[in-house]
Amino acid sequence: MKRIGLLTSGGDCPGLNACIRAVVRTASFYSLEVYGFKRGFKGLIDNDYSVLDYKSVAGILQKGGTVLLTAREPRFKDYNFRKLAYENLKNLGIDSLIVIGGNGSFQGANLLASEFDLNVVGIPKTIDNDIYGTEYAIGFDTAVNNAMDAIDKIKDTTVSHERIFIVEVMGRDSGFIALEVGIATGAEITIIPEYPFPLHVIEEKIVKSKDMGKNFAIIVLAEGVTSAKQLSEILNERLKDKGIGDIRYSVLGYIQRGGSPTAYDRIMASRFGYFAVKKLVEGERNFMVAFENGMIVSKPLGISFGKVRIPDIEEYQLNNILSL
Ligand code: F6P
């Protein structure tokens, strides 16, 4: 093994550049070349790459986004395009590929590894933190901190105006961001897709809170449940008879995914990148980097195929007990 292919795929997140830097610098330490493909799997298909050396990754550690660019590539679902990607890699003399990606990208990576003679490594990243097999994915901590900072600000106006405010956070079908942000901001109610929170219970909580003399509430809503707009319309309608109205909402959106990574994300991304290359050098094949019980470990790449991670019920209960 002399050359490694590297790409970032799926939604961007803070920490990708720190990971790219770690891969390139560790590879350089072991005298390996790194070919960085642009826009994820699209770059593999279009043979669009640049050679990354020790110097080319200087000054990127603290930057959000990805210098390799990223994309979601529908053509990769087609075997013929995956074959083309493999042939491009072979022609460049690349037999190992590191994919820094989330659930969708891991599926593509796994297909490549099973269909062709290619050694594929997955490094988990997604602000959603829902990749099966690892307790951490690059970007999550920064996203939670971004959302927490925004909610702290929203809380000032919520308390001052004695309002109920719904804040919609990202996560696609997953509730990890909402759950952690709910705990970190002391949200009165946190609603996530994995565990039911019926409308009547939300109403009861709001009314009970008001009866206890608390005239404001922050509801953190995971986007995978419903939209904040819809929930505010429903609650405004259902609570007006109880003298509760003017329920506002805010959708945090892409600010959660941007900006400079936290120290934790920089460090985890650096560890993941270093670990991936080191294991490759040691001869390990087709694995994903995973964080488990405080340790960075490798697991078979296929382990996450078709599965997602869900939050622990205990965390959810903790959140409910501490709120209100
Ligand atoms: O998976 C990361 C994520 O930011 C989700 O939280 C969100 O639902 C989705 O990506 C948004 O994707 P896109 O960039 O395609 O709008």
Coordinates of C-alpha atoms and ligand atoms in Angstrom, one line a residue:
M1 CA 0.0 0.0 0.0
K2 CA 1.5 3.3 -1.1
R3 CA -1.5 5.4 -2.0
I4 CA -4.6 6.2 -0.1
G5 CA -7.8 7.8 -1.5
L6 CA -9.7 10.1 0.8
L7 CA -13.1 11.8 0.5
T8 CA -15.7 13.6 2.6
S9 CA -19.3 12.7 1.7
G10 CA -22.8 13.7 2.8
G11 CA -23.7 16.8 4.8
D12 CA -20.7 18.8 5.9
C13 CA -19.9 19.3 9.6
P14 CA -17.3 21.0 11.8
G15 CA -14.2 18.8 12.3
L16 CA -13.9 17.4 8.8
N17 CA -10.9 19.5 8.1
A18 CA -9.2 18.4 11.3
C19 CA -9.8 14.8 10.2
I20 CA -8.4 15.4 6.7
R21 CA -5.3 17.0 8.2
A22 CA -4.9 14.0 10.6
V23 CA -5.2 11.5 7.7
V24 CA -2.8 13.3 5.5
R25 CA -0.2 14.0 8.2
T26 CA -0.3 10.4 9.5
A27 CA 0.0 9.1 6.0
S28 CA 2.9 11.3 5.4
F29 CA 4.6 10.0 8.6
Y30 CA 4.3 6.5 7.1
S31 CA 5.5 7.7 3.7
L32 CA 2.1 7.1 2.0
E33 CA 0.6 9.4 -0.6
V34 CA -3.0 10.7 -0.2
Y35 CA -5.2 11.5 -3.1
G36 CA -8.1 13.7 -2.0
F37 CA -11.2 13.3 -4.1
K38 CA -13.6 16.2 -4.5
R39 CA -17.3 16.2 -3.6
G40 CA -17.4 12.8 -2.1
F41 CA -18.3 9.8 -4.3
K42 CA -18.8 12.3 -7.2
G43 CA -15.1 12.9 -7.3
L44 CA -14.4 9.1 -7.5
I45 CA -16.8 8.8 -10.5
D46 CA -15.5 11.9 -12.3
N47 CA -11.9 11.2 -11.3
D48 CA -11.6 14.6 -9.8
Y49 CA -8.8 14.7 -7.2
S50 CA -5.7 16.5 -6.0
V51 CA -2.7 15.1 -4.2
L52 CA -2.5 16.2 -0.6
D53 CA 0.8 16.6 1.1
Y54 CA 1.9 17.5 4.6
K55 CA 1.9 21.2 3.7
S56 CA -1.4 21.3 1.8
V57 CA -3.4 20.7 5.0
A58 CA -1.7 23.5 7.0
G59 CA -4.1 26.0 8.6
I60 CA -7.3 24.0 8.2
L61 CA -7.6 22.4 11.6
Q62 CA -9.9 25.1 13.1
K63 CA -12.0 25.7 10.0
G64 CA -15.6 24.5 9.5
G65 CA -16.8 22.8 6.3
T66 CA -14.5 20.6 4.2
V67 CA -11.6 21.6 1.9
L68 CA -12.4 18.5 -0.1
L69 CA -15.9 19.7 -0.7
T70 CA -18.8 17.3 -0.2
A71 CA -22.0 16.1 -1.9
R72 CA -24.6 13.5 -1.9
E73 CA -24.1 11.4 -5.1
P74 CA -27.2 9.5 -6.3
R75 CA -25.2 7.9 -9.2
F76 CA -23.4 5.9 -6.6
K77 CA -26.5 3.7 -6.1
D78 CA -25.9 2.4 -9.6
Y79 CA -23.4 -0.5 -9.8
N80 CA -21.9 0.7 -13.1
F81 CA -20.9 4.0 -11.5
R82 CA -19.4 2.2 -8.5
K83 CA -17.4 0.1 -11.0
L84 CA -16.2 3.2 -12.7
A85 CA -15.1 4.7 -9.4
Y86 CA -13.2 1.5 -8.6
E87 CA -11.5 1.5 -12.0
N88 CA -10.5 5.1 -11.5
L89 CA -8.9 4.3 -8.2
K90 CA -7.1 1.2 -9.6
N91 CA -5.7 3.2 -12.5
L92 CA -4.3 5.7 -10.0
G93 CA -2.7 2.8 -8.1
I94 CA -4.9 3.3 -5.1
D95 CA -6.0 0.2 -3.2
S96 CA -7.2 1.8 0.1
L97 CA -10.0 4.4 0.4
I98 CA -10.9 6.4 3.5
V99 CA -14.5 7.6 3.5
I100 CA -15.3 10.3 6.1
G101 CA -19.1 10.0 6.1
G102 CA -22.4 9.4 7.7
N103 CA -25.0 6.6 7.4
G104 CA -25.6 7.1 3.6
S105 CA -21.9 7.3 2.8
F106 CA -21.2 4.2 4.9
Q107 CA -23.7 2.3 2.8
G108 CA -21.8 3.3 -0.4
A109 CA -18.5 2.5 1.3
N110 CA -19.7 -0.9 2.2
L111 CA -20.9 -1.7 -1.3
L112 CA -17.5 -0.7 -2.7
A113 CA -15.7 -3.0 -0.3
S114 CA -18.0 -6.0 -0.9
E115 CA -18.1 -5.7 -4.7
F116 CA -14.4 -4.9 -5.5
D117 CA -10.9 -5.7 -4.4
L118 CA -10.6 -2.5 -2.5
N119 CA -9.8 -1.8 1.2
V120 CA -12.3 0.7 2.5
V121 CA -12.3 2.5 5.8
G122 CA -15.2 4.5 7.2
I123 CA -14.6 7.4 9.6
P124 CA -17.9 8.4 11.2
K125 CA -19.1 12.0 10.9
T126 CA -22.5 13.5 11.2
I127 CA -24.0 16.1 13.4
D128 CA -26.9 13.7 13.9
N129 CA -24.6 11.2 15.8
D130 CA -26.8 8.3 14.7
I131 CA -24.3 6.0 13.1
Y132 CA -24.7 2.5 14.4
G133 CA -21.6 1.0 16.0
T134 CA -20.0 4.2 17.3
E135 CA -20.9 6.3 20.3
Y136 CA -19.5 9.4 18.6
A137 CA -19.4 10.9 15.1
I138 CA -17.4 14.0 14.2
G139 CA -19.4 17.2 14.2
F140 CA -22.0 16.4 16.9
D141 CA -20.4 18.3 19.8
T142 CA -20.1 21.5 17.7
A143 CA -23.7 21.2 16.5
V144 CA -24.9 20.7 20.0
N145 CA -22.9 23.7 21.2
N146 CA -24.1 25.9 18.3
A147 CA -27.7 25.0 19.1
M148 CA -27.2 25.5 22.8
D149 CA -25.8 29.0 22.2
A150 CA -28.7 29.9 20.0
I151 CA -31.3 28.6 22.5
D152 CA -29.6 30.5 25.4
K153 CA -30.3 33.7 23.4
I154 CA -33.8 32.7 22.5
K155 CA -34.4 32.0 26.2
D156 CA -33.7 35.6 27.1
T157 CA -36.6 36.8 25.0
T158 CA -38.8 33.9 26.0
V159 CA -38.4 34.7 29.7
S160 CA -38.7 38.4 29.2
H161 CA -41.9 38.2 27.2
E162 CA -43.3 35.2 29.2
R163 CA -43.8 33.2 26.1
I164 CA -43.7 29.6 25.0
F165 CA -41.1 29.1 22.3
I166 CA -40.6 26.1 20.1
V167 CA -37.1 25.6 18.8
E168 CA -36.6 23.2 15.9
V169 CA -33.2 21.5 15.7
M170 CA -31.6 19.3 13.1
G171 CA -31.0 15.6 13.3
R172 CA -33.0 14.2 10.3
D173 CA -34.8 11.2 11.8
S174 CA -32.7 11.2 14.9
G175 CA -33.2 12.9 18.3
F176 CA -29.6 13.0 19.6
I177 CA -29.1 16.7 19.0
A178 CA -32.5 17.6 20.5
L179 CA -31.9 15.4 23.6
E180 CA -28.5 16.8 24.4
V181 CA -29.5 20.4 23.7
G182 CA -32.6 19.9 25.8
I183 CA -30.4 18.8 28.7
A184 CA -27.8 21.5 28.2
T185 CA -30.4 24.4 28.0
G186 CA -32.8 23.0 30.6
A187 CA -35.6 23.0 28.1
E188 CA -39.0 22.5 29.7
I189 CA -40.0 20.0 27.0
T190 CA -37.9 18.0 24.6
I191 CA -39.5 16.1 21.8
I192 CA -37.6 13.4 19.8
P193 CA -38.7 10.9 17.2
E194 CA -37.5 7.8 19.0
Y195 CA -39.8 8.0 22.0
P196 CA -43.4 9.2 21.9
F197 CA -44.5 12.5 23.5
P198 CA -48.2 12.7 22.8
L199 CA -49.8 16.1 22.3
H200 CA -52.0 15.9 25.3
V201 CA -48.9 15.3 27.5
I202 CA -47.2 18.4 26.0
E203 CA -50.4 20.4 26.7
E204 CA -50.6 19.1 30.3
K205 CA -46.9 20.0 30.9
I206 CA -47.4 23.5 29.7
V207 CA -50.6 24.0 31.7
K208 CA -49.0 22.5 34.9
S209 CA -46.0 24.7 34.4
K210 CA -48.2 27.8 34.2
D211 CA -50.2 26.7 37.2
M212 CA -46.9 26.5 39.1
G213 CA -46.2 30.1 38.3
K214 CA -43.8 29.6 35.4
N215 CA -45.0 31.7 32.5
F216 CA -42.4 30.7 29.9
A217 CA -41.3 27.5 28.3
I218 CA -38.7 26.4 25.8
I219 CA -39.7 23.3 23.7
V220 CA -36.8 21.7 21.9
L221 CA -38.2 19.9 18.9
A222 CA -36.3 17.4 16.8
E223 CA -37.0 18.0 13.1
G224 CA -37.7 14.3 12.6
V225 CA -41.0 14.6 14.6
T226 CA -42.7 17.5 12.9
S227 CA -42.0 21.1 12.0
A228 CA -42.0 23.8 14.6
K229 CA -44.4 25.8 12.5
Q230 CA -46.9 23.0 12.5
L231 CA -46.5 22.3 16.2
S232 CA -46.9 26.0 17.1
E233 CA -50.1 26.2 15.0
I234 CA -51.6 23.1 16.7
L235 CA -50.6 24.2 20.2
N236 CA -51.9 27.8 19.7
E237 CA -55.2 26.4 18.6
R238 CA -55.5 23.8 21.4
L239 CA -54.3 26.0 24.3
K240 CA -56.2 29.2 23.5
D241 CA -59.2 28.1 25.7
K242 CA -56.7 27.8 28.6
G243 CA -55.5 31.4 28.2
I244 CA -52.2 30.3 26.6
G245 CA -51.4 31.8 23.2
D246 CA -48.8 33.6 21.2
I247 CA -46.6 30.5 21.0
R248 CA -43.6 31.4 18.8
Y249 CA -41.1 29.2 17.0
S250 CA -37.7 29.4 15.5
V251 CA -35.9 26.9 13.2
L252 CA -32.2 26.9 13.8
G253 CA -31.3 25.1 10.6
Y254 CA -27.8 25.2 9.0
I255 CA -26.1 27.4 11.6
Q256 CA -25.9 24.2 13.6
R257 CA -23.7 22.6 11.0
G258 CA -21.3 25.5 10.5
G259 CA -18.4 27.3 12.2
S260 CA -15.2 26.4 13.8
P261 CA -15.2 22.9 15.5
T262 CA -15.1 22.7 19.3
A263 CA -12.0 21.5 21.0
Y264 CA -13.7 18.1 21.4
D265 CA -14.4 17.8 17.7
R266 CA -10.9 18.8 16.7
I267 CA -9.4 16.3 19.1
M268 CA -11.8 13.4 18.1
A269 CA -11.4 14.1 14.4
S270 CA -7.6 14.1 14.8
R271 CA -7.7 10.8 16.7
F272 CA -10.1 9.2 14.2
G273 CA -7.9 10.2 11.3
Y274 CA -4.7 9.1 12.9
F275 CA -6.2 5.8 14.0
A276 CA -7.6 5.0 10.5
V277 CA -4.2 5.4 8.8
K278 CA -2.4 3.6 11.6
K279 CA -4.7 0.5 11.4
L280 CA -4.4 0.5 7.6
V281 CA -0.6 0.4 7.9
E282 CA -1.0 -2.4 10.4
G283 CA -2.8 -4.4 7.7
E284 CA -6.4 -4.1 8.9
R285 CA -9.0 -4.3 6.1
N286 CA -12.5 -3.0 5.5
F287 CA -13.2 -1.5 8.9
M288 CA -14.9 1.5 10.5
V289 CA -13.4 3.7 13.2
A290 CA -15.6 3.7 16.2
F291 CA -15.7 5.2 19.7
E292 CA -16.8 2.8 22.4
N293 CA -16.6 3.0 26.2
G294 CA -14.1 5.8 25.9
M295 CA -11.8 4.0 23.5
I296 CA -11.2 4.3 19.8
V297 CA -11.6 0.9 18.2
S298 CA -12.1 -0.6 14.8
K299 CA -15.1 -2.6 13.8
P300 CA -16.1 -4.5 10.6
L301 CA -17.3 -1.9 8.0
G302 CA -20.5 -3.8 7.4
I303 CA -21.6 -3.6 11.0
S304 CA -23.6 -0.4 10.6
F305 CA -25.2 -1.4 7.3
G306 CA -29.0 -0.8 7.4
K307 CA -29.0 0.1 11.1
V308 CA -29.1 3.4 13.1
R309 CA -28.2 4.2 16.6
I310 CA -30.9 5.5 18.9
P311 CA -30.7 7.4 22.2
D312 CA -30.7 5.6 25.5
I313 CA -34.1 5.7 27.2
E314 CA -32.4 6.6 30.5
E315 CA -31.1 9.9 28.9
Y316 CA -34.6 10.7 27.8
Q317 CA -36.0 10.0 31.2
L318 CA -33.3 12.1 32.8
N319 CA -34.3 15.0 30.6
N320 CA -37.9 14.7 31.5
I321 CA -37.2 14.5 35.2
L322 CA -35.0 17.5 35.2
S323 CA -37.4 19.7 33.2
L324 CA -40.1 21.8 34.7
Ligands
F6P1 O1 -27.4 14.6 8.3 C1 -27.0 15.9 8.6 C2 -28.1 16.9 8.4 O2 -27.7 18.2 8.7 C3 -29.5 16.6 9.1 O3 -29.5 17.0 10.4 C4 -30.4 17.3 8.2 O4 -31.7 16.8 8.3 C5 -29.9 17.1 6.8 O5 -28.5 16.9 7.0 C6 -30.0 18.3 5.9 O6 -29.5 17.9 4.7 P1 -29.2 18.8 3.4 O7 -27.8 19.3 3.6 O8 -29.3 17.9 2.2 O9 -30.2 19.9 3.4

